[in-house]
Amino acid sequence: DIQMTQSPSSLSASVGDRVTITCQASQDIRKYLNWYQQKPGKAPKLLIYDASNLETGVPSRFSGSGSGTDFTFTISSLQPEDIATYYCQQYDSLLYTFGQGTKLDIK
Amino acid sequence: EVQLLESGGGLVQPGGSLRLSCAASGFTFSNYAMSWVRQAPGKGLEWVSVISGSGVSIYYADTVKGRFTISRDNSKNTLYLQMNSLRAEDTALYYCAKDRDQVIAVAVGTFDYWGQGTLVTVSS
């Protein structure tokens, strides 16, 4: 199975900060990487698909980049409503796998 | 409006069985692959199983293979997960999730809609 390693596991930042989360795949997954946001008590929400495509309705402060094994998720200017846990997920293999999550809170 | 409503969760003893259902509405159910994803209390997301829109292609995570069976009834717009030989480590909130892209024979693996989940607790 393809392993996904996210870092950091937790992160504190101030409103307005630029926030970056990384995700590394254990093998080449080409562009087949999604990013999800999960707020407490809620189902996950798709933010980015195919590594860099913004899902409809998602604010443009969210972005993704990368290919192969190394991927980055960025919030350009952190807002209070962005407090959540973020997960990467690969779908190059039909045995999909998620990263362990990054819990983001406000400093 | 797309809606996914899971049901069937509950408390079950180790070694027991449970069948989860996910009632779908607001889209052409048979045109989309569907997955089950679970989340143990306080833990991360774990993909469990996927079934293509036609029901022909099915895959399982190694942790549930041989114990869980995914199926769908396109005439009822409903997805199922039959869970047998349940273990304590299967305790989790189980979500059903819809594939983003309309591909009938295979799955894509990008989940654009999720239900609210149904809780399965395996304990004696």
XYZ file of C-alpha atoms in Angstrom:
231
model
C 0.000 0.000 0.000
C 1.040 3.589 -0.582
C 1.871 5.415 2.646
C 1.156 9.124 2.998
C 3.219 11.139 5.460
C 1.901 14.558 6.428
C 3.784 17.209 8.324
C 3.488 18.830 10.684
C 0.966 16.855 12.740
C -0.129 20.072 14.438
C 0.366 23.740 13.761
C -0.431 27.035 15.485
C -0.591 30.207 13.438
C -1.960 33.727 13.636
C -4.805 35.193 11.614
C -3.360 36.471 8.358
C -0.396 34.096 8.383
C 0.607 31.983 5.422
C 0.277 28.307 6.394
C 1.903 25.390 4.621
C 1.356 21.664 5.094
C 3.318 19.003 3.263
C 2.417 15.473 2.234
C 4.877 12.873 1.007
C 3.902 9.666 -0.761
C 5.905 6.454 -0.385
C 5.923 6.068 -4.170
C 5.105 8.093 -7.265
C 1.399 8.999 -7.296
C 1.656 11.396 -10.241
C -0.946 14.148 -9.607
C -3.514 11.974 -7.816
C -3.655 13.778 -4.498
C -6.584 15.430 -2.735
C -6.787 17.725 0.283
C -9.720 17.721 2.710
C -10.711 19.934 5.617
C -12.491 18.479 8.640
C -13.974 20.652 11.341
C -14.849 19.130 14.750
C -17.984 17.017 14.630
C -18.338 17.420 10.872
C -17.697 15.298 7.814
C -14.608 16.060 5.725
C -14.889 18.603 2.920
C -13.011 18.410 -0.373
C -10.821 21.468 -0.963
C -8.268 20.495 -3.621
C -8.287 17.637 -6.154
C -5.675 16.478 -8.669
C -3.039 18.107 -6.444
C -3.768 21.678 -7.508
C -7.372 22.109 -8.640
C -9.628 24.145 -6.367
C -13.029 22.538 -5.770
C -15.993 24.701 -6.727
C -16.964 27.135 -4.003
C -13.725 26.840 -2.040
C -12.055 30.196 -1.259
C -9.038 31.068 -3.369
C -6.793 31.454 -0.310
C -6.492 27.656 -0.408
C -4.093 26.163 -2.932
C -2.164 22.993 -3.637
C 0.903 22.041 -5.623
C 3.237 19.173 -6.344
C 3.474 15.924 -8.257
C 5.184 12.582 -7.930
C 5.902 12.082 -4.239
C 5.971 15.592 -2.764
C 2.954 17.829 -2.320
C 2.171 21.103 -0.585
C -1.069 22.637 0.681
C -1.132 26.358 1.420
C -3.511 28.798 3.050
C -2.326 32.214 1.873
C -3.927 34.225 4.680
C -5.271 32.245 7.622
C -8.817 33.066 8.685
C -10.494 32.098 11.993
C -12.896 29.776 10.167
C -9.947 27.746 8.816
C -9.405 26.093 12.183
C -9.701 22.414 11.372
C -7.773 19.249 10.685
C -6.480 18.854 7.141
C -5.872 15.531 5.393
C -4.154 14.580 2.190
C -5.361 11.477 0.312
C -3.873 9.598 -2.614
C -5.933 7.902 -5.314
C -3.259 6.739 -7.721
C -3.731 3.269 -6.290
C -7.242 1.856 -5.954
C -6.363 1.188 -2.313
C -6.812 4.795 -1.299
C -4.872 6.116 1.671
C -5.021 9.246 3.806
C -2.287 11.099 5.577
C -2.464 11.155 9.356
C -3.817 14.720 9.422
C -2.592 18.159 10.443
C -4.470 19.901 13.224
C -4.440 23.653 12.711
C -5.323 26.147 15.401
C -5.042 29.856 16.051
C -2.097 31.171 18.028
C -29.109 18.717 -3.498
C -26.921 15.709 -2.874
C -27.698 13.917 0.364
C -26.122 10.823 1.900
C -27.698 9.349 5.002
C -26.001 6.499 6.816
C -27.751 4.143 9.212
C -27.283 0.783 10.875
C -24.578 1.570 13.375
C -24.701 0.487 16.994
C -23.095 -1.539 19.746
C -22.003 -5.071 18.825
C -19.914 -7.691 20.587
C -16.543 -8.791 19.234
C -17.069 -11.436 16.572
C -20.505 -10.083 15.747
C -21.959 -8.658 12.557
C -23.603 -5.441 11.466
C -24.902 -4.072 8.162
C -24.594 -0.391 7.404
C -26.716 1.408 4.826
C -26.268 4.711 3.023
C -29.348 6.188 1.338
C -28.428 8.544 -1.480
C -30.451 11.250 -3.199
C -29.976 14.277 -5.415
C -27.850 12.624 -8.105
C -27.914 9.662 -10.504
C -26.662 7.093 -8.012
C -25.798 4.372 -10.529
C -23.347 6.669 -12.361
C -20.987 7.157 -9.422
C -18.608 5.022 -7.439
C -19.167 5.080 -3.688
C -16.807 4.462 -0.802
C -16.915 3.791 2.917
C -14.424 5.734 5.030
C -14.109 5.345 8.799
C -12.709 7.383 11.635
C -11.892 5.875 15.001
C -12.629 8.155 17.973
C -10.063 10.942 18.063
C -8.136 9.480 15.125
C -7.661 10.148 11.427
C -9.510 9.015 8.332
C -9.171 5.467 7.024
C -10.581 4.425 3.654
C -12.405 1.068 3.937
C -13.880 0.037 0.592
C -15.051 1.265 -2.817
C -17.594 0.012 -5.335
C -18.001 1.306 -8.873
C -21.331 2.635 -10.137
C -22.044 -0.602 -11.948
C -20.990 -2.680 -8.938
C -18.435 -4.551 -11.031
C -15.263 -3.094 -9.496
C -14.784 -3.544 -5.760
C -11.733 -2.983 -3.560
C -11.047 -3.262 0.172
C -8.440 -2.030 2.586
C -6.249 -4.843 3.876
C -7.568 -4.254 7.413
C -11.104 -5.347 6.441
C -10.571 -7.657 3.479
C -12.285 -11.000 3.989
C -14.506 -9.645 6.773
C -16.405 -6.753 5.161
C -18.501 -6.790 1.978
C -19.543 -3.690 0.093
C -22.584 -3.761 -2.188
C -25.141 -1.461 -3.725
C -28.728 -1.567 -4.925
C -29.033 0.991 -7.709
C -32.804 0.516 -7.863
C -32.999 1.708 -4.248
C -30.183 4.290 -4.436
C -28.573 2.602 -1.465
C -25.040 1.567 -0.569
C -24.315 -1.168 1.974
C -21.459 -2.436 4.094
C -21.823 -5.893 5.611
C -19.376 -6.185 8.485
C -18.604 -9.637 9.924
C -16.122 -10.889 12.521
C -16.023 -7.442 14.070
C -13.083 -6.469 16.269
C -12.564 -3.726 18.826
C -10.352 -1.909 16.336
C -13.322 -1.600 13.953
C -14.915 0.856 16.393
C -15.358 4.054 14.416
C -17.673 6.534 12.778
C -18.403 5.147 9.327
C -18.970 7.613 6.500
C -20.224 6.915 3.023
C -18.703 9.146 0.367
C -19.521 9.835 -3.269
C -16.959 9.951 -6.063
C -16.653 13.363 -7.663
C -16.466 12.106 -11.244
C -19.130 10.252 -13.193
C -17.436 7.018 -14.266
C -19.668 3.955 -14.223
C -17.284 1.006 -14.524
C -14.434 2.091 -12.288
C -13.771 4.368 -9.329
C -11.830 7.631 -9.281
C -11.231 8.226 -5.591
C -12.037 11.902 -5.068
C -14.870 12.304 -2.574
C -17.005 15.397 -3.099
C -19.927 14.549 -0.810
C -19.947 12.770 2.527
C -22.696 11.671 4.858
C -22.678 12.555 8.539
C -21.637 9.064 9.561
C -22.977 6.207 11.657
C -21.157 5.066 14.782
C -20.114 1.449 15.200
C -18.912 0.357 18.627
C -17.437 -3.107 19.072
C -17.247 -3.994 22.729
C -18.236 -6.708 25.163
